[in-house]
Structures are given as structure tokens and as C-alpha cells.
PDB file of C-alpha atoms in Angstrom:
ATOM      1  CA  MET A 200      29.293   6.290 -19.592  1.00 43.00           C
ATOM      2  CA  GLU A 201      27.640   9.377 -18.188  1.00 60.00           C
ATOM      3  CA  LEU A 202      27.307   9.923 -14.540  1.00 51.00           C
ATOM      4  CA  ASP A 203      23.508   9.471 -14.404  1.00 66.00           C
ATOM      5  CA  ARG A 204      23.719   6.170 -16.243  1.00 76.00           C
ATOM      6  CA  ARG A 205      26.337   4.895 -13.801  1.00 81.00           C
ATOM      7  CA  LEU A 206      24.210   5.946 -10.897  1.00 80.00           C
ATOM      8  CA  LEU A 207      21.149   4.245 -12.398  1.00 83.00           C
ATOM      9  CA  LEU A 208      23.165   1.082 -13.014  1.00 86.00           C
ATOM     10  CA  ALA A 209      24.471   1.050  -9.438  1.00 87.00           C
ATOM     11  CA  HIS A 210      20.964   1.670  -8.083  1.00 86.00           C
ATOM     12  CA  CYS A 211      19.528  -1.124 -10.252  1.00 88.00           C
ATOM     13  CA  THR A 212      22.238  -3.522  -8.892  1.00 90.00           C
ATOM     14  CA  ALA A 213      21.450  -2.565  -5.327  1.00 92.00           C
ATOM     15  CA  TYR A 214      17.718  -3.144  -5.888  1.00 92.00           C
ATOM     16  CA  THR A 215      18.409  -6.607  -7.212  1.00 92.00           C
ATOM     17  CA  LEU A 216      20.507  -7.478  -4.161  1.00 94.00           C
ATOM     18  CA  SER A 217      17.752  -6.065  -1.914  1.00 94.00           C
ATOM     19  CA  VAL A 218      15.247  -8.503  -3.462  1.00 95.00           C
ATOM     20  CA  LEU A 219      17.537 -11.427  -2.830  1.00 96.00           C
ATOM     21  CA  ALA A 220      18.354 -10.345   0.642  1.00 95.00           C
ATOM     22  CA  GLY A 221      14.657  -9.639   1.467  1.00 95.00           C
ATOM     23  CA  LEU A 222      13.789 -13.241   0.395  1.00 96.00           C
ATOM     24  CA  MET A 223      16.557 -14.513   2.732  1.00 96.00           C
ATOM     25  CA  VAL A 224      14.697 -12.784   5.488  1.00 96.00           C
ATOM     26  CA  VAL A 225      11.135 -13.749   4.641  1.00 96.00           C
ATOM     27  CA  VAL A 226      11.710 -17.364   3.930  1.00 96.00           C
ATOM     28  CA  PRO A 227      13.572 -18.461   7.167  1.00 95.00           C
ATOM     29  CA  LEU A 228      11.110 -16.480   9.284  1.00 95.00           C
ATOM     30  CA  ALA A 229       8.157 -18.186   7.537  1.00 95.00           C
ATOM     31  CA  LEU A 230       9.747 -21.619   8.193  1.00 95.00           C
ATOM     32  CA  ASN A 231      10.362 -20.788  11.799  1.00 94.00           C
ATOM     33  CA  GLY A 232       6.809 -19.566  12.258  1.00 93.00           C
ATOM     34  CA  SER A 233       5.503 -22.803  10.731  1.00 93.00           C
ATOM     35  CA  ASP A 234       7.820 -24.932  13.013  1.00 92.00           C
ATOM     36  CA  PHE A 235       6.721 -22.964  16.121  1.00 92.00           C
ATOM     37  CA  LYS A 236       3.017 -23.163  15.021  1.00 91.00           C
ATOM     38  CA  GLY A 237       2.668 -19.389  14.690  1.00 91.00           C
ATOM     39  CA  ARG A 238       4.403 -18.554  17.947  1.00 92.00           C
ATOM     40  CA  CYS A 239       7.341 -16.184  18.084  1.00 93.00           C
ATOM     41  CA  ALA A 240      10.521 -17.399  19.609  1.00 92.00           C
ATOM     42  CA  LEU A 241      12.091 -13.978  20.026  1.00 94.00           C
ATOM     43  CA  PHE A 242      12.084 -12.711  23.658  1.00 94.00           C
ATOM     44  CA  THR A 243      10.518 -15.997  24.891  1.00 93.00           C
ATOM     45  CA  GLN A 244      10.857 -16.433  28.665  1.00 92.00           C
ATOM     46  CA  GLY A 245      11.048 -19.801  30.358  1.00 91.00           C
ATOM     47  CA  PHE A 246      13.084 -22.090  32.702  1.00 91.00           C
ATOM     48  CA  TRP A 247      14.311 -25.740  32.861  1.00 90.00           C
ATOM     49  CA  ARG A 248      13.038 -28.262  35.359  1.00 89.00           C
ATOM     50  CA  MET A 249      13.196 -31.942  35.982  1.00 85.00           C
ATOM     51  CA  GLU A 250      10.101 -33.960  35.304  1.00 80.00           C
ATOM     52  CA  ASN A 251       9.154 -37.634  35.452  1.00 77.00           C
ATOM     53  CA  ARG A 252       8.216 -38.769  31.976  1.00 68.00           C
ATOM     54  CA  THR A 253       7.423 -42.481  32.585  1.00 66.00           C
ATOM     55  CA  GLY A 254       5.665 -42.772  35.875  1.00 57.00           C
ATOM     56  CA  VAL A 255       6.519 -43.912  39.341  1.00 55.00           C
ATOM     57  CA  GLY A 256       8.678 -46.582  40.753  1.00 53.00           C
ATOM     58  CA  GLU A 257      12.142 -47.851  39.819  1.00 55.00           C
ATOM     59  CA  ASP A 258      11.416 -47.491  36.070  1.00 59.00           C
ATOM     60  CA  SER A 259      10.696 -43.838  36.234  1.00 66.00           C
ATOM     61  CA  GLU A 260      12.804 -41.576  33.974  1.00 74.00           C
ATOM     62  CA  TRP A 261      13.603 -38.053  34.958  1.00 79.00           C
ATOM     63  CA  VAL A 262      14.263 -35.626  32.150  1.00 84.00           C
ATOM     64  CA  SER A 263      14.986 -31.910  31.910  1.00 86.00           C
ATOM     65  CA  ARG A 264      12.239 -30.084  30.245  1.00 87.00           C
ATOM     66  CA  LEU A 265      11.993 -26.470  29.057  1.00 89.00           C
ATOM     67  CA  VAL A 266       8.954 -24.775  30.500  1.00 89.00           C
ATOM     68  CA  VAL A 267       7.881 -21.666  28.624  1.00 91.00           C
ATOM     69  CA  GLN A 268       6.458 -19.060  30.800  1.00 91.00           C
ATOM     70  CA  GLU A 269       5.585 -16.570  28.018  1.00 91.00           C
ATOM     71  CA  TRP A 270       6.104 -16.717  24.350  1.00 93.00           C
ATOM     72  CA  GLY A 271       7.608 -13.724  22.629  1.00 93.00           C
ATOM     73  CA  PRO A 272       5.367 -11.012  21.276  1.00 94.00           C
ATOM     74  CA  PRO A 273       4.181 -11.744  17.707  1.00 93.00           C
ATOM     75  CA  ALA A 274       4.959  -8.130  16.727  1.00 94.00           C
ATOM     76  CA  ALA A 275       8.751  -8.902  17.112  1.00 93.00           C
ATOM     77  CA  CYS A 276       8.657 -11.468  14.354  1.00 93.00           C
ATOM     78  CA  GLN A 277       6.000  -9.618  12.260  1.00 94.00           C
ATOM     79  CA  PHE A 278       8.175  -6.449  12.290  1.00 95.00           C
ATOM     80  CA  ALA A 279      11.143  -8.268  10.712  1.00 95.00           C
ATOM     81  CA  THR A 280       8.812 -10.030   8.255  1.00 95.00           C
ATOM     82  CA  PHE A 281       7.309  -6.753   7.146  1.00 95.00           C
ATOM     83  CA  VAL A 282      10.553  -5.198   6.472  1.00 95.00           C
ATOM     84  CA  GLY A 283      11.600  -8.165   4.384  1.00 95.00           C
ATOM     85  CA  VAL A 284       8.343  -8.291   2.360  1.00 96.00           C
ATOM     86  CA  PHE A 285       8.562  -4.545   1.757  1.00 95.00           C
ATOM     87  CA  THR A 286      12.064  -4.710   0.691  1.00 94.00           C
ATOM     88  CA  VAL A 287      11.293  -7.549  -1.906  1.00 95.00           C
ATOM     89  CA  LEU A 288       8.328  -5.687  -3.401  1.00 95.00           C
ATOM     90  CA  TYR A 289       9.872  -2.213  -3.400  1.00 93.00           C
ATOM     91  CA  GLY A 290      13.183  -3.550  -4.707  1.00 91.00           C
ATOM     92  CA  ALA A 291      11.483  -5.391  -7.527  1.00 93.00           C
ATOM     93  CA  ALA A 292       9.399  -2.319  -8.567  1.00 91.00           C
ATOM     94  CA  GLN A 293      12.281   0.115  -8.341  1.00 88.00           C
ATOM     95  CA  GLY A 294      14.662  -2.242 -10.065  1.00 87.00           C
ATOM     96  CA  TRP A 295      12.288  -2.594 -13.011  1.00 88.00           C
ATOM     97  CA  ARG A 296      11.864   1.229 -13.041  1.00 85.00           C
ATOM     98  CA  SER A 297      15.635   1.771 -13.078  1.00 81.00           C
ATOM     99  CA  LEU A 298      15.957  -0.671 -16.027  1.00 82.00           C
ATOM    100  CA  PHE A 299      13.285   1.266 -17.863  1.00 80.00           C
ATOM    101  CA  TYR A 300      15.161   4.537 -17.249  1.00 77.00           C
ATOM    102  CA  LEU A 301      18.367   2.955 -18.460  1.00 75.00           C
ATOM    103  CA  HIS A 302      16.584   1.932 -21.687  1.00 74.00           C
ATOM    104  CA  ARG A 303      14.946   5.296 -22.168  1.00 72.00           C
ATOM    105  CA  GLN A 304      18.099   7.159 -21.258  1.00 67.00           C
ATOM    106  CA  HIS A 305      16.542   9.552 -18.816  1.00 64.00           C
ATOM    107  CA  ASP A 306      16.315   9.944 -15.077  1.00 61.00           C
ATOM    108  CA  ASP A 307      13.875  10.902 -12.381  1.00 64.00           C
ATOM    109  CA  THR A 308      12.600  14.396 -11.955  1.00 74.00           C
ATOM    110  CA  LEU A 309      13.826  16.505  -9.052  1.00 74.00           C
ATOM    111  CA  PHE A 310      10.642  15.929  -7.037  1.00 81.00           C
ATOM    112  CA  SER A 311      10.680  12.189  -7.604  1.00 81.00           C
ATOM    113  CA  ALA A 312      14.329  11.846  -6.652  1.00 81.00           C
ATOM    114  CA  PHE A 313      13.585  13.749  -3.448  1.00 87.00           C
ATOM    115  CA  LEU A 314      10.714  11.410  -2.617  1.00 89.00           C
ATOM    116  CA  THR A 315      12.886   8.374  -3.331  1.00 87.00           C
ATOM    117  CA  LEU A 316      15.577   9.756  -0.916  1.00 89.00           C
ATOM    118  CA  LEU A 317      12.954  10.367   1.698  1.00 93.00           C
ATOM    119  CA  LEU A 318      11.517   6.890   1.476  1.00 91.00           C
ATOM    120  CA  SER A 319      14.904   5.267   1.517  1.00 91.00           C
ATOM    121  CA  LEU A 320      15.847   7.095   4.713  1.00 93.00           C
ATOM    122  CA  CYS A 321      12.586   6.035   6.364  1.00 93.00           C
ATOM    123  CA  VAL A 322      12.893   2.384   5.568  1.00 92.00           C
ATOM    124  CA  LEU A 323      16.621   2.551   6.467  1.00 93.00           C
ATOM    125  CA  PHE A 324      15.561   3.411  10.083  1.00 95.00           C
ATOM    126  CA  LEU A 325      12.817   0.716   9.999  1.00 94.00           C
ATOM    127  CA  SER A 326      15.227  -1.964   8.853  1.00 94.00           C
ATOM    128  CA  GLY A 327      17.833  -0.854  11.372  1.00 95.00           C
ATOM    129  CA  GLY A 328      15.184  -1.155  14.184  1.00 95.00           C
ATOM    130  CA  ALA A 329      14.049  -4.557  12.840  1.00 95.00           C
ATOM    131  CA  SER A 330      17.645  -5.828  12.769  1.00 95.00           C
ATOM    132  CA  VAL A 331      18.274  -4.729  16.375  1.00 96.00           C
ATOM    133  CA  THR A 332      15.002  -6.272  17.485  1.00 95.00           C
ATOM    134  CA  LEU A 333      15.657  -9.643  15.795  1.00 96.00           C
ATOM    135  CA  SER A 334      19.244  -9.677  17.210  1.00 95.00           C
ATOM    136  CA  LEU A 335      18.070  -8.979  20.811  1.00 96.00           C
ATOM    137  CA  GLY A 336      15.165 -11.379  20.522  1.00 95.00           C
ATOM    138  CA  LEU A 337      17.442 -14.253  19.329  1.00 94.00           C
ATOM    139  CA  LEU A 338      19.881 -13.502  22.196  1.00 95.00           C
ATOM    140  CA  SER A 339      17.025 -13.645  24.634  1.00 94.00           C
ATOM    141  CA  TRP A 340      15.861 -16.989  23.307  1.00 94.00           C
ATOM    142  CA  CYS A 341      19.370 -18.423  23.397  1.00 93.00           C
ATOM    143  CA  HIS A 342      19.684 -17.365  27.063  1.00 93.00           C
ATOM    144  CA  THR A 343      16.449 -19.200  27.689  1.00 92.00           C
ATOM    145  CA  VAL A 344      17.421 -22.495  25.950  1.00 93.00           C
ATOM    146  CA  THR A 345      20.891 -22.573  27.505  1.00 91.00           C
ATOM    147  CA  ASP A 346      19.650 -21.469  30.981  1.00 88.00           C
ATOM    148  CA  HIS A 347      21.872 -18.329  30.760  1.00 88.00           C
ATOM    149  CA  ASP A 348      24.897 -20.376  29.794  1.00 87.00           C
ATOM    150  CA  ARG A 349      24.489 -22.797  32.632  1.00 88.00           C
ATOM    151  CA  ARG A 350      23.797 -25.759  30.262  1.00 88.00           C
ATOM    152  CA  PRO A 351      26.729 -27.776  28.922  1.00 88.00           C
ATOM    153  CA  TYR A 352      25.841 -26.812  25.280  1.00 88.00           C
ATOM    154  CA  SER A 353      25.666 -23.728  23.216  1.00 90.00           C
ATOM    155  CA  CYS A 354      22.707 -22.185  21.425  1.00 91.00           C
ATOM    156  CA  VAL A 355      23.550 -23.776  18.153  1.00 91.00           C
ATOM    157  CA  GLU A 356      23.841 -27.224  19.812  1.00 91.00           C
ATOM    158  CA  ALA A 357      20.497 -26.689  21.587  1.00 90.00           C
ATOM    159  CA  GLN A 358      18.781 -27.540  18.255  1.00 89.00           C
ATOM    160  CA  SER A 359      19.649 -31.228  18.763  1.00 89.00           C
ATOM    161  CA  VAL A 360      18.612 -31.219  22.459  1.00 89.00           C
ATOM    162  CA  PRO A 361      15.072 -32.389  23.197  1.00 88.00           C
ATOM    163  CA  MET A 362      13.086 -29.626  24.930  1.00 89.00           C
ATOM    164  CA  TYR A 363       9.835 -31.549  25.124  1.00 87.00           C
ATOM    165  CA  LEU A 364       7.795 -28.647  23.700  1.00 88.00           C
ATOM    166  CA  ASP A 365       4.890 -28.910  21.360  1.00 88.00           C
ATOM    167  CA  VAL A 366       6.872 -27.190  18.643  1.00 91.00           C
ATOM    168  CA  ASP A 367       9.729 -28.203  16.331  1.00 90.00           C
ATOM    169  CA  THR A 368      13.001 -26.800  17.679  1.00 90.00           C
ATOM    170  CA  SER A 369      15.337 -28.834  15.433  1.00 89.00           C
ATOM    171  CA  SER A 370      16.398 -25.949  13.197  1.00 91.00           C
ATOM    172  CA  PHE A 371      15.454 -22.750  15.042  1.00 92.00           C
ATOM    173  CA  TYR A 372      19.087 -21.435  15.271  1.00 93.00           C
ATOM    174  CA  THR A 373      19.744 -21.915  11.538  1.00 93.00           C
ATOM    175  CA  GLU A 374      16.586 -20.187  10.528  1.00 94.00           C
ATOM    176  CA  LEU A 375      16.897 -17.265  12.889  1.00 95.00           C
ATOM    177  CA  THR A 376      20.575 -16.666  12.382  1.00 95.00           C
ATOM    178  CA  CYS A 377      20.058 -16.735   8.604  1.00 96.00           C
ATOM    179  CA  ALA A 378      17.157 -14.130   8.919  1.00 95.00           C
ATOM    180  CA  GLN A 379      19.342 -12.077  11.246  1.00 96.00           C
ATOM    181  CA  ALA A 380      22.335 -11.913   8.850  1.00 96.00           C
ATOM    182  CA  SER A 381      20.087 -11.208   5.923  1.00 96.00           C
ATOM    183  CA  LEU A 382      18.256  -8.497   7.768  1.00 96.00           C
ATOM    184  CA  TRP A 383      21.495  -6.713   8.577  1.00 96.00           C
ATOM    185  CA  CYS A 384      22.405  -6.996   4.933  1.00 96.00           C
ATOM    186  CA  VAL A 385      19.044  -5.402   4.040  1.00 96.00           C
ATOM    187  CA  THR A 386      19.924  -2.502   6.363  1.00 95.00           C
ATOM    188  CA  VAL A 387      23.261  -2.017   4.687  1.00 96.00           C
ATOM    189  CA  LEU A 388      21.574  -2.063   1.316  1.00 95.00           C
ATOM    190  CA  TRP A 389      19.106   0.584   2.403  1.00 94.00           C
ATOM    191  CA  LEU A 390      21.962   2.709   3.495  1.00 95.00           C
ATOM    192  CA  THR A 391      23.347   2.212   0.034  1.00 93.00           C
ATOM    193  CA  HIS A 392      19.965   3.229  -1.474  1.00 91.00           C
ATOM    194  CA  SER A 393      19.977   6.387   0.582  1.00 91.00           C
ATOM    195  CA  ILE A 394      23.474   7.351  -0.543  1.00 92.00           C
ATOM    196  CA  LEU A 395      22.688   6.668  -4.234  1.00 89.00           C
ATOM    197  CA  SER A 396      19.406   8.546  -4.005  1.00 87.00           C
ATOM    198  CA  PHE A 397      21.131  11.531  -2.586  1.00 89.00           C
ATOM    199  CA  LEU A 398      23.746  11.433  -5.316  1.00 87.00           C
ATOM    200  CA  ARG A 399      20.949  11.151  -8.016  1.00 80.00           C
ATOM    201  CA  LEU A 400      19.140  14.122  -6.347  1.00 83.00           C
ATOM    202  CA  TYR A 401      22.271  16.185  -6.272  1.00 80.00           C
ATOM    203  CA  HIS A 402      22.970  15.351  -9.945  1.00 70.00           C
ATOM    204  CA  SER A 403      19.469  16.225 -10.962  1.00 72.00           C
ATOM    205  CA  HIS A 404      19.632  19.508  -9.126  1.00 58.00           C
ATOM    206  CA  SER A 405      22.966  20.334 -10.710  1.00 71.00           C
ATOM    207  CA  GLN A 406      21.659  19.579 -14.187  1.00 66.00           C
ATOM    208  CA  GLN A 407      18.636  21.768 -13.655  1.00 62.00           C
ATOM    209  CA  ILE A 408      20.826  24.715 -12.540  1.00 63.00           C
ATOM    210  CA  ARG A 409      23.462  24.299 -15.163  1.00 55.00           C
ATOM    211  CA  GLY A 410      21.041  23.850 -18.090  1.00 48.00           C
ATOM    212  CA  PRO A 411      20.353  27.633 -18.773  1.00 51.00           C
ATOM    213  CA  CYS A 412      24.033  28.414 -18.269  1.00 47.00           C
ATOM    214  CA  LEU A 413      25.208  25.853 -20.758  1.00 44.00           C
ATOM    215  CA  SER A 414      22.724  27.016 -23.347  1.00 51.00           C
ATOM    216  CA  ARG A 415      24.025  30.644 -22.953  1.00 54.00           C
ATOM    217  CA  GLU A 416      27.672  29.466 -23.228  1.00 52.00           C
ATOM    218  CA  LYS A 417      26.770  27.500 -26.406  1.00 50.00           C
ATOM    219  CA  GLU A 418      25.185  30.589 -27.931  1.00 55.00           C
ATOM    220  CA  LEU A 419      28.284  32.652 -27.171  1.00 53.00           C
ATOM    221  CA  LEU A 420      30.628  29.975 -28.662  1.00 57.00           C
ATOM    222  CA  LEU A 421      28.621  29.944 -31.825  1.00 59.00           C
ATOM    223  CA  GLY A 422      28.839  33.661 -32.120  1.00 56.00           C
ATOM    224  CA  HIS A 423      25.191  34.427 -31.390  1.00 53.00           C
ATOM    225  CA  PRO A 424      24.338  36.869 -28.756  1.00 51.00           C
ATOM    226  CA  PRO A 425      22.230  35.506 -26.006  1.00 49.00           C
ATOM    227  CA  LEU A 426      18.656  36.165 -26.348  1.00 49.00           C
ATOM    228  CA  ASP A 427      17.205  38.715 -23.901  1.00 49.00           C
ATOM    229  CA  ARG A 428      14.124  37.108 -22.514  1.00 48.00           C
ATOM    230  CA  SER A 429      13.117  40.066 -20.506  1.00 50.00           C
ATOM    231  CA  PRO A 430      10.136  42.064 -21.901  1.00 52.00           C
ATOM    232  CA  PRO A 431      11.167  45.145 -23.722  1.00 53.00           C
ATOM    233  CA  HIS A 432      10.836  48.373 -21.782  1.00 51.00           C
ATOM    234  CA  PRO A 433       8.670  50.970 -23.685  1.00 53.00           C
ATOM    235  CA  HIS A 434      10.657  54.003 -24.653  1.00 51.00           C
ATOM    236  CA  PRO A 435       8.803  57.283 -24.368  1.00 51.00           C
ATOM    237  CA  HIS A 436       8.209  59.002 -27.638  1.00 51.00           C
ATOM    238  CA  PRO A 437      10.223  62.273 -27.708  1.00 51.00           C
ATOM    239  CA  HIS A 438       8.010  65.227 -27.834  1.00 51.00           C
ATOM    240  CA  PRO A 439       8.936  67.499 -30.750  1.00 52.00           C
ATOM    241  CA  HIS A 440      10.393  70.687 -29.461  1.00 51.00           C
ATOM    242  CA  PRO A 441       8.059  73.504 -30.323  1.00 51.00           C
ATOM    243  CA  HIS A 442       9.307  75.812 -32.913  1.00 51.00           C
ATOM    244  CA  PRO A 443       9.941  79.207 -31.519  1.00 51.00           C
ATOM    245  CA  HIS A 444       7.505  81.723 -32.747  1.00 52.00           C
ATOM    246  CA  PRO A 445       9.072  84.753 -34.218  1.00 52.00           C
ATOM    247  CA  PRO A 446       8.367  87.789 -32.120  1.00 52.00           C
ATOM    248  CA  PRO A 447       5.490  89.815 -33.480  1.00 51.00           C
ATOM    249  CA  TYR A 448       6.426  92.519 -35.835  1.00 46.00           C
ATOM    250  CA  THR A 449       5.728  95.898 -34.281  1.00 48.00           C
ATOM    251  CA  GLN A 450       5.533  98.737 -36.622  1.00 47.00           C
ATOM    252  CA  GLU A 451       6.987 101.915 -35.127  1.00 45.00           C
ATOM    253  CA  ALA A 452       4.797 104.951 -35.366  1.00 45.00           C
ATOM    254  CA  PRO A 453       6.435 107.699 -37.397  1.00 45.00           C
ATOM    255  CA  SER A 454       7.546 110.687 -35.482  1.00 39.00           C
ATOM    256  CA  VAL A 455       5.870 113.902 -36.274  1.00 37.00           C
ATOM    257  CA  PHE A 456       7.930 117.052 -36.315  1.00 34.00           C
ATOM    258  CA  ILE A 457       6.096 120.192 -35.785  1.00 29.00           C
TER     259      ILE A 457
END
């Protein structure tokens, strides 16, 4: 198998994995947004306090309740969702395009390969930033629900602890950790896309440079001289040398003897 076909096949496989990883980012974040009624749990600030849930007297019941001071910025969750959605759409389009190139047995042009590399590098930095944002936001939320590790349970166990909020917190850790791991996988896949795009760009550039050289070598091997494609230089017409004129015949005057 030729090098360009191997690169196309590897790129097509990476695009397919990107679609799956992007879906694993979008679906858990969508479920978490639905459970939290459109609020973002990332970077949420709050504290725990004891409250009386039943009334006054001997039958009163004191419970520990999480009080949210400020919900996380919606942009933190929307950023990760945007990267996941873009990865799914772009991976599906480019995967179909790679399959088309494999079927037609040709590759991108040099300019198209350069644009693909540039876009892959841009989305690589975006996905890396989204991964860091999601990881730090989840860490901040875990510090809030565990009261900075002063509670007798971990963040994953906090899913089964009643927080007495108006949102569903029974599966927040599963959803956010799944989105976090998938988003880091998306970042690694975009790094793979960048490397493969660079290799395809280098291969296309090498093919474009070696094309004329290979044609000249083929002509030499076949015994044909390479065609000179430079315009012929006009040769000046030689001016005919003027024939030397014979010297004029001078008739000597006869001498007169007296």
C-alpha cells in the first residue's frame, strides 16, 4: 500500500474515533445540564450548614444542607460542549471525505492540506483548554460537595448523599468524569490529527517537487533526451562577407622619348 493511502486510512480511523469520543463528551454534559436544570456545576461555590427541616420542639430534625452561593459560569460547560459538538461534526465530514479520497485514489492539494493542518492545530489548542477547564471545574465542585475534604465521604460517594438542592445530584460525578475522560481523549485525537495532517502536507509537497525530476529521469532511462522547455534563443543571421572589389585597373601612360 502506498504511503498516501496509508496516511488516508490512518486519518479516516482517527476521524471515526473522534466522532465517538465527541459523542461521549456531548451526551454526558447534556444529561448533566438536564439534571441541574440548565445550571453549570463547574466552579460552583457553596458551603454546608445545619438546618431544621421539620419544625421546632423535640421532634425537630437537623440536617446538613449544601448552600450554593454562586453557580458556575455557563460558559465553562458550554465551552466543553462546543468542542464536543464541533469534533463530532468535523470528524464525520472529514471521515467521509477521507473515504471518498480512498475510493478515488487521490489526496488533497497542497493548499487544502495546509488548511487542514492549520485547523487541526487551532482545535487542538481549543480542546486542550476545554479539557483543563472541565478538569479544574470538576475539582472545584468536588471541593464544594466534600467541604474541602472535611466530609467523611469522597466526591464519588457524594452522589448518594442528599444535598437538599432543587437539582438532581444522584449522578453528577459519573456524568462529569465521563465527559472529562472523553474530552482528554478528544485532545489526544486532535494531536493525532495534527501529526497526520503534517505528514500528508509533507508528502504532498515532496510529490510536487519530485514530479518533474521523475519525469526527466524516466525520459533518460527510455533513451529520450529531456525536452528543453525554454524558448529558443534567436540566432542572428550571419551577414555575408562583402566580396573584395578588385582594385581599379589603372592604365599606365606610355612614356615619350624625345
